[in-house]
PDB file of N, CA and C in Angstrom:
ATOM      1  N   UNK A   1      17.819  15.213  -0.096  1.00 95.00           N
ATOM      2  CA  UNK A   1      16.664  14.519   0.467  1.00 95.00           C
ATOM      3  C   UNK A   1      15.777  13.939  -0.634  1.00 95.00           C
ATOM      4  N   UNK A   2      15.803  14.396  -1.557  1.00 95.00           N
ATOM      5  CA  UNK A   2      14.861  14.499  -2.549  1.00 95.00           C
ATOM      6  C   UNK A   2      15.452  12.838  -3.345  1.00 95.00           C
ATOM      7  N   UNK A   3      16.417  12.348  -2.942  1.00 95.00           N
ATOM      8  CA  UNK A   3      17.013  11.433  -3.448  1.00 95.00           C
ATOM      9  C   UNK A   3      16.289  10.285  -2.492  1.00 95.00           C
ATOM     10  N   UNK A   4      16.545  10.384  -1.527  1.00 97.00           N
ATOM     11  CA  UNK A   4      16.019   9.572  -0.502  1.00 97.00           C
ATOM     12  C   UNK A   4      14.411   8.960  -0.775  1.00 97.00           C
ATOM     13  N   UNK A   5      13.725  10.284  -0.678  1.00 98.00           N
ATOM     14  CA  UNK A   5      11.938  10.236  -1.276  1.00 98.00           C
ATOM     15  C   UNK A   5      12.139   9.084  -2.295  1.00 98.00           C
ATOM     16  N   UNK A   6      13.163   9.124  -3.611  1.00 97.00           N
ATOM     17  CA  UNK A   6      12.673   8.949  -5.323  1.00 97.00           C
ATOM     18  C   UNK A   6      13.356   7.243  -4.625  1.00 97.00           C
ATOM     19  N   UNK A   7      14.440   6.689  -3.627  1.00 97.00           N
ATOM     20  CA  UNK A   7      14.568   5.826  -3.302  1.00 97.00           C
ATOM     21  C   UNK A   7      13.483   4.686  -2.811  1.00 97.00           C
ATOM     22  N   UNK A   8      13.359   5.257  -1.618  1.00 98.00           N
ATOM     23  CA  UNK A   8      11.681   4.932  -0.918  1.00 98.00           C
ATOM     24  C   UNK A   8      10.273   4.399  -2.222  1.00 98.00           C
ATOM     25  N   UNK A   9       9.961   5.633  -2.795  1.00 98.00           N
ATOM     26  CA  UNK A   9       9.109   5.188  -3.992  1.00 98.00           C
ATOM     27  C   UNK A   9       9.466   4.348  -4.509  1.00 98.00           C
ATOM     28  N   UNK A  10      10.789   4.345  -5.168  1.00 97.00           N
ATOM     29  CA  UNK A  10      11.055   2.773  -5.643  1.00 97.00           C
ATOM     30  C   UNK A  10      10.840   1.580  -5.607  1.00 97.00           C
ATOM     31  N   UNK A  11      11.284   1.959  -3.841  1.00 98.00           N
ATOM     32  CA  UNK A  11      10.620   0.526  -3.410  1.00 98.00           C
ATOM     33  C   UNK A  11       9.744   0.382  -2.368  1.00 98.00           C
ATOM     34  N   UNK A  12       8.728   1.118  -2.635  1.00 98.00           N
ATOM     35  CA  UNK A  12       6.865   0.944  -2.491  1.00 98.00           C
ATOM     36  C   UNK A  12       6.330   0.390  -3.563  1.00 98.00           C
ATOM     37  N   UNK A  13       7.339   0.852  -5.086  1.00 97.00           N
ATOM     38  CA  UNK A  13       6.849   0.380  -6.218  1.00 97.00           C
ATOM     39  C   UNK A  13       7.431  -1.010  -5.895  1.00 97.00           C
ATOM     40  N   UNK A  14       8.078  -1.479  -5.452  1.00 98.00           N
ATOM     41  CA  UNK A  14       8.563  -3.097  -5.740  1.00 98.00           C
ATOM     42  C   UNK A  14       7.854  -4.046  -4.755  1.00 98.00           C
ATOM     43  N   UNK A  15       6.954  -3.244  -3.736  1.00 98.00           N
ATOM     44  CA  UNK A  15       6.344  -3.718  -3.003  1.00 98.00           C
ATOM     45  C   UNK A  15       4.792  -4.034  -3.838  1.00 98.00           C
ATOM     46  N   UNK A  16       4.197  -2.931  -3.757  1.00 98.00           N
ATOM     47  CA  UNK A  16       2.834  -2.685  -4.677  1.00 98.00           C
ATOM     48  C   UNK A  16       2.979  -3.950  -5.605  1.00 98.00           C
ATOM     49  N   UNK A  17       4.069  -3.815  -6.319  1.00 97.00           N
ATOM     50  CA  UNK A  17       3.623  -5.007  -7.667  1.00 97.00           C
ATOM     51  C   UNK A  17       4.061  -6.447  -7.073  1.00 97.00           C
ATOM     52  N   UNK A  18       4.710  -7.227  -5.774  1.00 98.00           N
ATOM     53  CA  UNK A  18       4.334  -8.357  -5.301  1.00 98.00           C
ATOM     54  C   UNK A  18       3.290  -8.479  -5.036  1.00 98.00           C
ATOM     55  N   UNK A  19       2.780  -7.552  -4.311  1.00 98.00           N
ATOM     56  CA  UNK A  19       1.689  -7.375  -3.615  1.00 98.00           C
ATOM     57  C   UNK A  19       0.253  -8.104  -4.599  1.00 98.00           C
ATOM     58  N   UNK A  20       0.603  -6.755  -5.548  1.00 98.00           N
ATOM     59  CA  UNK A  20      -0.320  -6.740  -6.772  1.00 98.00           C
ATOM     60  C   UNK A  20      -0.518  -8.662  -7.044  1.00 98.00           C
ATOM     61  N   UNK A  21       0.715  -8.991  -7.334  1.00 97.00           N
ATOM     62  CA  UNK A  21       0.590 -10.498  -7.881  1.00 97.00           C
ATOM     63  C   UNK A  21      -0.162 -10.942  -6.836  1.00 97.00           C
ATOM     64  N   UNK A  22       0.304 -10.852  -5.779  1.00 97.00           N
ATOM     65  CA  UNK A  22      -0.638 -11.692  -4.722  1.00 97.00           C
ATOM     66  C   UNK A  22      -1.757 -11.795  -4.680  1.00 97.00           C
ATOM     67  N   UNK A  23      -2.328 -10.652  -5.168  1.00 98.00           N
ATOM     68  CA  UNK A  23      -3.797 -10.021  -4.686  1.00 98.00           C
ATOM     69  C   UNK A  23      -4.488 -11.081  -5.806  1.00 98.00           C
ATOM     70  N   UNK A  24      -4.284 -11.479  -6.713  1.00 97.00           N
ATOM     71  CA  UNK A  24      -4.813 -12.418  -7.482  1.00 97.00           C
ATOM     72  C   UNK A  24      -5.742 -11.396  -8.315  1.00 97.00           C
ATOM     73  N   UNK A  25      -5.433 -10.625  -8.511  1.00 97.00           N
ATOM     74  CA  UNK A  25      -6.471  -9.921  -9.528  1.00 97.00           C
ATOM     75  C   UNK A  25      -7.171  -9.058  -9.281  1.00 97.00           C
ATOM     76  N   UNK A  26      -6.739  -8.750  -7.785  1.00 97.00           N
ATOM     77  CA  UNK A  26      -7.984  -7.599  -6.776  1.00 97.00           C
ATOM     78  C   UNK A  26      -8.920  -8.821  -6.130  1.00 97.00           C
ATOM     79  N   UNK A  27      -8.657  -9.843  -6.040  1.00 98.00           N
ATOM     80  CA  UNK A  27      -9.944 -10.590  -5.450  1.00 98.00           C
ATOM     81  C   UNK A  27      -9.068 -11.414  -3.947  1.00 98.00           C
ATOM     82  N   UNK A  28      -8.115 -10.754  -3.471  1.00 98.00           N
ATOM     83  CA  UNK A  28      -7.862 -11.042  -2.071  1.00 98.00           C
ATOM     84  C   UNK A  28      -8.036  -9.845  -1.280  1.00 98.00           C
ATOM     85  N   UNK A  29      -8.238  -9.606  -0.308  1.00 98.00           N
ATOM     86  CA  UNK A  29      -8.312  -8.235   0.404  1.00 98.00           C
ATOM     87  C   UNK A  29      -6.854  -7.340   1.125  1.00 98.00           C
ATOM     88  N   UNK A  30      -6.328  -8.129   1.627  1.00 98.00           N
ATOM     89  CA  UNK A  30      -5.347  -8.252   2.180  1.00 98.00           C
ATOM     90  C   UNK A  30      -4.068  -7.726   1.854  1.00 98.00           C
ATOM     91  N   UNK A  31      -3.511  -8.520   0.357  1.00 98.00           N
ATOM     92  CA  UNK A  31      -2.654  -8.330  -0.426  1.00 98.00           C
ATOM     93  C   UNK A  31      -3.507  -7.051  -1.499  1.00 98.00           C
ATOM     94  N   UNK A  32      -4.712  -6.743  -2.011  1.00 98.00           N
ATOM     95  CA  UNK A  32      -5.249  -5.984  -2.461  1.00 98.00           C
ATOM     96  C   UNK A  32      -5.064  -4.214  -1.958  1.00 98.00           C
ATOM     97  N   UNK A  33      -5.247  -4.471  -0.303  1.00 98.00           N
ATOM     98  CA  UNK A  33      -5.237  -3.273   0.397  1.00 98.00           C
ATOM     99  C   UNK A  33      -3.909  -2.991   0.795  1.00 98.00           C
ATOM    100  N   UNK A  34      -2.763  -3.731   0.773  1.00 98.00           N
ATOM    101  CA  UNK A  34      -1.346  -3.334   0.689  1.00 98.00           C
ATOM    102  C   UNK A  34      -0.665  -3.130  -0.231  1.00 98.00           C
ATOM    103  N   UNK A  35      -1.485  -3.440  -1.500  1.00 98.00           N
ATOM    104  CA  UNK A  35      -0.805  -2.589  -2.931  1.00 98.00           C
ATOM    105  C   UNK A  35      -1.505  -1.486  -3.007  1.00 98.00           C
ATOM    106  N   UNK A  36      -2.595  -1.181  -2.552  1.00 98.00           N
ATOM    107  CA  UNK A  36      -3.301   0.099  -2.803  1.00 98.00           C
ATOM    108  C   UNK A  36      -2.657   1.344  -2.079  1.00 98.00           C
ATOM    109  N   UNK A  37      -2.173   0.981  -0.483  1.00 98.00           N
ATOM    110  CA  UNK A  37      -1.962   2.048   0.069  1.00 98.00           C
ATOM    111  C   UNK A  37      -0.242   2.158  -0.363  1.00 98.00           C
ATOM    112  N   UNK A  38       0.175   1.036  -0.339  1.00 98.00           N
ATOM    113  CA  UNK A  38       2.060   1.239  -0.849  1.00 98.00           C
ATOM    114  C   UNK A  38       1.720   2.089  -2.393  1.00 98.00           C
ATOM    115  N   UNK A  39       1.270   2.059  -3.113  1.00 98.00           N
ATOM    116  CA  UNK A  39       1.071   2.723  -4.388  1.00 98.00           C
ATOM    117  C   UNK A  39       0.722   4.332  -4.139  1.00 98.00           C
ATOM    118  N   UNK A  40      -0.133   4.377  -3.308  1.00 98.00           N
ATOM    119  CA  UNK A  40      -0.204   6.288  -2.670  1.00 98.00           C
ATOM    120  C   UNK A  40       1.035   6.228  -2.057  1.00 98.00           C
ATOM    121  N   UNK A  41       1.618   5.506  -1.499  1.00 98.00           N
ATOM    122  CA  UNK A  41       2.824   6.031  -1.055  1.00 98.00           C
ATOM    123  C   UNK A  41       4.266   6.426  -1.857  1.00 98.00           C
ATOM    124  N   UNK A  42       3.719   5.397  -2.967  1.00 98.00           N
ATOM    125  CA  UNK A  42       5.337   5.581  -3.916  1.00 98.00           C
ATOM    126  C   UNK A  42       4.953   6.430  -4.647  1.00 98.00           C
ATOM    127  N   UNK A  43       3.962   6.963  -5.338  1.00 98.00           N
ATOM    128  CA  UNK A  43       3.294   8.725  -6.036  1.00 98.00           C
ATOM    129  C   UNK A  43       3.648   9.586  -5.298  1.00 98.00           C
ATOM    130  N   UNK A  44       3.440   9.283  -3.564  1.00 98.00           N
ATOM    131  CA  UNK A  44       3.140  10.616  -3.219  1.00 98.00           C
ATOM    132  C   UNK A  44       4.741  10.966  -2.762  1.00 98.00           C
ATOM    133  N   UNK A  45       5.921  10.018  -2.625  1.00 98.00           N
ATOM    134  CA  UNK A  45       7.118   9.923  -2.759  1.00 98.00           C
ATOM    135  C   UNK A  45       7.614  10.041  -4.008  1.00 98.00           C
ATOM    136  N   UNK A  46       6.900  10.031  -5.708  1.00 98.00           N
ATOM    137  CA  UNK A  46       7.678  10.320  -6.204  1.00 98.00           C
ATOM    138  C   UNK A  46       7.619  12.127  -6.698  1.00 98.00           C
ATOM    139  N   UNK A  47       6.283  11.948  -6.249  1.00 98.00           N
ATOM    140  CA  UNK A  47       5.633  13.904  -6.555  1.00 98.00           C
ATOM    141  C   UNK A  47       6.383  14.641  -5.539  1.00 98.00           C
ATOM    142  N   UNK A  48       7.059  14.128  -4.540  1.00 98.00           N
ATOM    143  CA  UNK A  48       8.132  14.973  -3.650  1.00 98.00           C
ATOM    144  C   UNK A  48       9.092  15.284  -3.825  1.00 98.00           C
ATOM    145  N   UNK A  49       9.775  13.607  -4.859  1.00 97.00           N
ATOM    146  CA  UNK A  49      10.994  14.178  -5.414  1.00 97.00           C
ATOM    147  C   UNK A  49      11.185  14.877  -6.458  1.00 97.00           C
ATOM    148  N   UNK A  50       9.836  14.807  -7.611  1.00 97.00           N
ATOM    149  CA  UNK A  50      10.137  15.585  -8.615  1.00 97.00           C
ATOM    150  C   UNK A  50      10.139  17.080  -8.060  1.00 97.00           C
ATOM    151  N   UNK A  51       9.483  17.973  -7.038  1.00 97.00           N
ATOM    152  CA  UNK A  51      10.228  18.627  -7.305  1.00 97.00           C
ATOM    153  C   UNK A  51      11.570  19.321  -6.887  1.00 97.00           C
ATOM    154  N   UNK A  52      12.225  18.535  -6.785  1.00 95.00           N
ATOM    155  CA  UNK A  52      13.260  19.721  -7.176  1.00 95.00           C
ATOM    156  C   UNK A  52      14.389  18.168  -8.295  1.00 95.00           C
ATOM    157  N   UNK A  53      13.763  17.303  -8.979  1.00 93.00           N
ATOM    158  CA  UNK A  53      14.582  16.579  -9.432  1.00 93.00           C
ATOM    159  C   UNK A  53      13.753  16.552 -10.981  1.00 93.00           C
ATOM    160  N   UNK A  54      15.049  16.452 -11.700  1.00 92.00           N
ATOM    161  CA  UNK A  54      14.388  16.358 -13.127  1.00 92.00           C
ATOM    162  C   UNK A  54      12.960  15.305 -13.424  1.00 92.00           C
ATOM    163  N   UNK A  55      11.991  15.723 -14.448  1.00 93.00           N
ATOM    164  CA  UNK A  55      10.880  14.795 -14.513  1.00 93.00           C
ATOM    165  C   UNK A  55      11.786  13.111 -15.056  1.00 93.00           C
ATOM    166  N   UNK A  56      12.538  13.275 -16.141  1.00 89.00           N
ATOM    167  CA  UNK A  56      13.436  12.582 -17.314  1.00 89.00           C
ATOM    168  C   UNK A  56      14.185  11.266 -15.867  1.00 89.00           C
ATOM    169  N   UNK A  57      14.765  12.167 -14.806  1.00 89.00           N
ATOM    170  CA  UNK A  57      15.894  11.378 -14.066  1.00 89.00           C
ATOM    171  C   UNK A  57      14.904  10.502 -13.174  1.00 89.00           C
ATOM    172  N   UNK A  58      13.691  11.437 -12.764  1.00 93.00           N
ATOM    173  CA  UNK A  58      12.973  10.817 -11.038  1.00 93.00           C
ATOM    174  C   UNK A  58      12.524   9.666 -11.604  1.00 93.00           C
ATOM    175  N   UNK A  59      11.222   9.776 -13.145  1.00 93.00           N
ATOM    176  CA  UNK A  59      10.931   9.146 -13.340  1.00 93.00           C
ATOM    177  C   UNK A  59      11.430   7.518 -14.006  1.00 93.00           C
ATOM    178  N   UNK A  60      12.490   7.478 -14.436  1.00 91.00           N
ATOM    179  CA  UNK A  60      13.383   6.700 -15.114  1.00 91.00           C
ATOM    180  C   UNK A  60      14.131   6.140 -13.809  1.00 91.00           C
ATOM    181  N   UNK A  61      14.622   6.417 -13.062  1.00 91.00           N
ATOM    182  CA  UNK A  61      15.106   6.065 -11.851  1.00 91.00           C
ATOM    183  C   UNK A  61      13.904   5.161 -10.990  1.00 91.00           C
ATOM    184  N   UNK A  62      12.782   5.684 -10.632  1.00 95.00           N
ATOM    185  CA  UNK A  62      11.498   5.334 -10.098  1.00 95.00           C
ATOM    186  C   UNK A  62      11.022   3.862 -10.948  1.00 95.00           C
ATOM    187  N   UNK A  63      10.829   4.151 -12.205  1.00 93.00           N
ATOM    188  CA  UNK A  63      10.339   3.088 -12.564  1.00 93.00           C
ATOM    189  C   UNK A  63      11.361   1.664 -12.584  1.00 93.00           C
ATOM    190  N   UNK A  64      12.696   1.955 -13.046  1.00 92.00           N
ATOM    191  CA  UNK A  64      13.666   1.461 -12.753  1.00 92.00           C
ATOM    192  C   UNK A  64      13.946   0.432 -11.663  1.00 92.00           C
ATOM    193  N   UNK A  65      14.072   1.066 -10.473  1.00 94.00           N
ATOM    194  CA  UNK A  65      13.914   0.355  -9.495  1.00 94.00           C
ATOM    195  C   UNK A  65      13.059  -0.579  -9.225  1.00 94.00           C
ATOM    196  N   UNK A  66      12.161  -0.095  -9.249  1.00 95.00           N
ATOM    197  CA  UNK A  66      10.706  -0.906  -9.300  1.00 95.00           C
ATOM    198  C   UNK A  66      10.872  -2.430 -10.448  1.00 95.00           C
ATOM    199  N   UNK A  67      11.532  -2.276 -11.629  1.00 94.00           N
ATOM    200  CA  UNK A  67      11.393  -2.619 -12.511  1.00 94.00           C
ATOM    201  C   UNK A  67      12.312  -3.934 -12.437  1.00 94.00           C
ATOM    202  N   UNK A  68      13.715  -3.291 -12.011  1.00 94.00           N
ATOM    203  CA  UNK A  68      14.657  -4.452 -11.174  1.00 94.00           C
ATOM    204  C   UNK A  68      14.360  -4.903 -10.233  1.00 94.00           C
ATOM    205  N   UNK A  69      13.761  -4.258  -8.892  1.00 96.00           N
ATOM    206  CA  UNK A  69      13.287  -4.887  -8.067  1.00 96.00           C
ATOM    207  C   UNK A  69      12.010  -6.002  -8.124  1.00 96.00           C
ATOM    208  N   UNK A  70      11.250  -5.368  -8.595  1.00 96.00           N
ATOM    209  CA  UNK A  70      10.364  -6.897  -9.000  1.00 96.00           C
ATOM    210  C   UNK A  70      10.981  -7.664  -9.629  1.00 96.00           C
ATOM    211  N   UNK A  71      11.683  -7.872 -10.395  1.00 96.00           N
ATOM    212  CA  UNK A  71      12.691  -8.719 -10.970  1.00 96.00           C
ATOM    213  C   UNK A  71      13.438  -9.877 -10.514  1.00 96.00           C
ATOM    214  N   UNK A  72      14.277  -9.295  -9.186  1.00 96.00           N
ATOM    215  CA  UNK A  72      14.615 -10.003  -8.715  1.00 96.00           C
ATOM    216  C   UNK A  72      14.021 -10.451  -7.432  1.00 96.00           C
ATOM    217  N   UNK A  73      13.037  -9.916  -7.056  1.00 97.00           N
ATOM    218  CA  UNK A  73      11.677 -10.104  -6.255  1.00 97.00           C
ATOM    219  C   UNK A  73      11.114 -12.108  -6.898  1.00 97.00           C
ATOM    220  N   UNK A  74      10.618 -11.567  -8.107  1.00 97.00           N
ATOM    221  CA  UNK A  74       9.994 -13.016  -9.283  1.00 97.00           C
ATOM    222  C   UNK A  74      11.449 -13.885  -8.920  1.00 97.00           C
ATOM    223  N   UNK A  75      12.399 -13.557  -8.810  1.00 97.00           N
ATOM    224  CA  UNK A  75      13.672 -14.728  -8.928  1.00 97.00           C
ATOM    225  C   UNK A  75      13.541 -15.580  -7.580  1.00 97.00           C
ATOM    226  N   UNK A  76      13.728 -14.687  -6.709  1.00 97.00           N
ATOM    227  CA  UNK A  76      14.416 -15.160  -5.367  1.00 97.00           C
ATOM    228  C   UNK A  76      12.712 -15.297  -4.505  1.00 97.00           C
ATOM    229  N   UNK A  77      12.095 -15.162  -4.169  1.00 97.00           N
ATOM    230  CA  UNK A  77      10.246 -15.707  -3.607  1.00 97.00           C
ATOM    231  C   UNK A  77       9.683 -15.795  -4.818  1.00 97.00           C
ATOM    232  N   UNK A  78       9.256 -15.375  -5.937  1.00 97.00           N
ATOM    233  CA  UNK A  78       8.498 -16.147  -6.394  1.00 97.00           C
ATOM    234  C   UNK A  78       8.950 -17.234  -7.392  1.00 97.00           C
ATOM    235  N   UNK A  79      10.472 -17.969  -7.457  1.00 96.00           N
ATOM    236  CA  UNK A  79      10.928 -18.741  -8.339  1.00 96.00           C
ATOM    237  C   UNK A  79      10.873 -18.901  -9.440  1.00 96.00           C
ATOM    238  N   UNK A  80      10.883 -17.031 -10.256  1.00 96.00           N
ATOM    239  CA  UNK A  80      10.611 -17.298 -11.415  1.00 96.00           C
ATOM    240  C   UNK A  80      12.163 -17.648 -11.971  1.00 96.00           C
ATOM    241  N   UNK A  81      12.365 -17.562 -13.689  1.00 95.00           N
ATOM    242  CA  UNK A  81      13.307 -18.328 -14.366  1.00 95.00           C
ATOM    243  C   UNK A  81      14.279 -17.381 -14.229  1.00 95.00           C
ATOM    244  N   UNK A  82      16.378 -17.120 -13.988  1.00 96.00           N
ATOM    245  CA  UNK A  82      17.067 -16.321 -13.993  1.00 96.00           C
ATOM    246  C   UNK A  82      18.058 -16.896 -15.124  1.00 96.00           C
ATOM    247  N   UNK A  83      17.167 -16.888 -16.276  1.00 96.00           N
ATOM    248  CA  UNK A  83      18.188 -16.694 -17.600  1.00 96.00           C
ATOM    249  C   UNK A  83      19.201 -15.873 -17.666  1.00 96.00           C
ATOM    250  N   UNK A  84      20.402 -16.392 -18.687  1.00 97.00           N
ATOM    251  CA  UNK A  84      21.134 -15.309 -19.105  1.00 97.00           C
ATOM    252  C   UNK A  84      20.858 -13.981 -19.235  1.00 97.00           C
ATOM    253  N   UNK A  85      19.578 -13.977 -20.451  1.00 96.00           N
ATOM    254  CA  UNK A  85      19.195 -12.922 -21.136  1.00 96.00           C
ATOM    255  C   UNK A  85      18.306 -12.630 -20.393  1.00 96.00           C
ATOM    256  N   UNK A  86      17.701 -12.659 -19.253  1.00 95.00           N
ATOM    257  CA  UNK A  86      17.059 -12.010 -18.616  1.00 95.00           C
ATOM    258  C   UNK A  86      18.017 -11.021 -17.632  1.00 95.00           C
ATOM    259  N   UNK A  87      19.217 -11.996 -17.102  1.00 96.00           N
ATOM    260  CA  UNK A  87      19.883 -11.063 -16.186  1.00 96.00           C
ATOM    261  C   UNK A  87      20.342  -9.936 -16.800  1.00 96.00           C
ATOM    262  N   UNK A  88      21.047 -10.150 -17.900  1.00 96.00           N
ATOM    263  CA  UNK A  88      21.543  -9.414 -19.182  1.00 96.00           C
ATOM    264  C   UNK A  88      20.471  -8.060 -19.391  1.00 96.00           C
ATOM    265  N   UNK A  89      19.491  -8.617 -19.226  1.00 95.00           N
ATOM    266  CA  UNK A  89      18.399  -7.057 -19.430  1.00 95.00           C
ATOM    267  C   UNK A  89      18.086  -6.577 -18.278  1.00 95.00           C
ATOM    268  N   UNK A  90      17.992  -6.747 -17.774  1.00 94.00           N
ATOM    269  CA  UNK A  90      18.095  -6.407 -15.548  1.00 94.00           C
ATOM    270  C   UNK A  90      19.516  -5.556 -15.779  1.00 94.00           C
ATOM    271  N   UNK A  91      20.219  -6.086 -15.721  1.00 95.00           N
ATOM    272  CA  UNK A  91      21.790  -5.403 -15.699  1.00 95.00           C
ATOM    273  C   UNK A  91      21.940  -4.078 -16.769  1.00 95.00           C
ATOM    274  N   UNK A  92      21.187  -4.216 -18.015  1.00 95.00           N
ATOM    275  CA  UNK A  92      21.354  -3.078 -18.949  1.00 95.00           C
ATOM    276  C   UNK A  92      20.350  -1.887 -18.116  1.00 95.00           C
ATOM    277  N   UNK A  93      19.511  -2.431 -17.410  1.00 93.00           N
ATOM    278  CA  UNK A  93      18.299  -1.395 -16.898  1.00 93.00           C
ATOM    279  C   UNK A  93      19.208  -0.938 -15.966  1.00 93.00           C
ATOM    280  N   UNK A  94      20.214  -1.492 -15.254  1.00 92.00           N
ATOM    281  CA  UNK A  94      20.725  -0.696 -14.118  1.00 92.00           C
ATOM    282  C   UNK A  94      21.958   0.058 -14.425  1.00 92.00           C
ATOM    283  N   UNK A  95      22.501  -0.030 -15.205  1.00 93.00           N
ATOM    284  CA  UNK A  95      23.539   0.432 -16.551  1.00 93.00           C
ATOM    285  C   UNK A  95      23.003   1.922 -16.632  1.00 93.00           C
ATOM    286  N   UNK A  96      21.462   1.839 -16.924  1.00 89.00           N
ATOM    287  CA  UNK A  96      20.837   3.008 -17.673  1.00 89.00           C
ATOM    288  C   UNK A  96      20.617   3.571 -16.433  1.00 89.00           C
ATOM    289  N   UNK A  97      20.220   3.490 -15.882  1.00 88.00           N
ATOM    290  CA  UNK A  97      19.565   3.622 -14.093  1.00 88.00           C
ATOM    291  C   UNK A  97      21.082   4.461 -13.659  1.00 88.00           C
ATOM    292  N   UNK A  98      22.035   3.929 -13.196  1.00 89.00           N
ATOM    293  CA  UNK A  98      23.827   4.314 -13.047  1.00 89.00           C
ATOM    294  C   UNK A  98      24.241   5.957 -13.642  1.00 89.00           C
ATOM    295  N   UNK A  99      23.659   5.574 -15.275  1.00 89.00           N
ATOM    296  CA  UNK A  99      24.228   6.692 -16.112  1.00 89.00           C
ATOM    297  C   UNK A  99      23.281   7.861 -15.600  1.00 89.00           C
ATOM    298  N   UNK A 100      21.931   7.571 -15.222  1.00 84.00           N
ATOM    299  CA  UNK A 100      20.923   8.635 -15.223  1.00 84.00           C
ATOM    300  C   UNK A 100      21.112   9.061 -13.977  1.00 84.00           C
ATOM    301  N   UNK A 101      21.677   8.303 -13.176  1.00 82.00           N
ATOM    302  CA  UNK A 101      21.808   9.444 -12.170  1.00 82.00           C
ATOM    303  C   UNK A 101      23.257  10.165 -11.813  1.00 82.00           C
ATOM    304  N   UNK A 102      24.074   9.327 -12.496  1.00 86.00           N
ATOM    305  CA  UNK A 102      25.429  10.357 -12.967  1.00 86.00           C
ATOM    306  C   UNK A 102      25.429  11.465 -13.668  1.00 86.00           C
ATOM    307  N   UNK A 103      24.103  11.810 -14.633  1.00 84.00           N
ATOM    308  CA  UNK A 103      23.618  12.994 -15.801  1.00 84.00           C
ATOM    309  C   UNK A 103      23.049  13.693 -14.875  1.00 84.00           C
ATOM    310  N   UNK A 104      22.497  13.533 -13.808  1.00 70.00           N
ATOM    311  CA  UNK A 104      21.614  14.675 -12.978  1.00 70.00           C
ATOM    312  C   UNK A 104      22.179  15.851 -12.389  1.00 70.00           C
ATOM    313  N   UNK A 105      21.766  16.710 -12.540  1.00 61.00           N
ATOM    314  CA  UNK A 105      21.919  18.073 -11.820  1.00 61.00           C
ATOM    315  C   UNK A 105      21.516  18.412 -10.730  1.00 61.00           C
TER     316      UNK A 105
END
């Protein structure tokens, strides 16, 4: 289960930080108050999974997601640029992401 939670957080975190962009800086309300409460939600999903999941795996996994997911979030709605070397570093994060949760106990 505890896998499920550190999933979910993930992507509250990939939500929170569109969101975040949207919000223009904290000065929309809207997009402001849906990164605020998705953000208690992906903490309070990832403080569920840590425990019983390594700090090293939840957190690296957690940010991870988040990290690719906004990623390709900026690609596909917000039209940002999908360089080589950008995919290339997206792909090494999920490489690392793969191995870390193949190392878990």
């Amino acid at each position: 289960m505890a896998w499920i939670y550190l999933l979910v957080a993930g992507l509250l975190e990939i939500v929170w930080a569109f969101f975040m962009k949207q919000s223009d800086g904290f000065t929309k309300i809207t997009p402001t108050a849906i990164t605020i409460v998705t953000m208690i939600g992906s903490f309070a999903l990832l403080a569920v999974a840590m425990r019983s999941l390594p700090l090293g795996t939840a957190y690296t996994i957690w940010t991870g997601i988040g990290a690719v997911g906004a990623f390709v979030v900026g690609i596909v709605v917000l039209g940002e640029a999908a360089t080589p070397m950008r995919l290339a570093a997206a792909g090494l994060i999920v490489s690392g992401l793969v191995m870390m949760k193949l190392s878990a106990h």
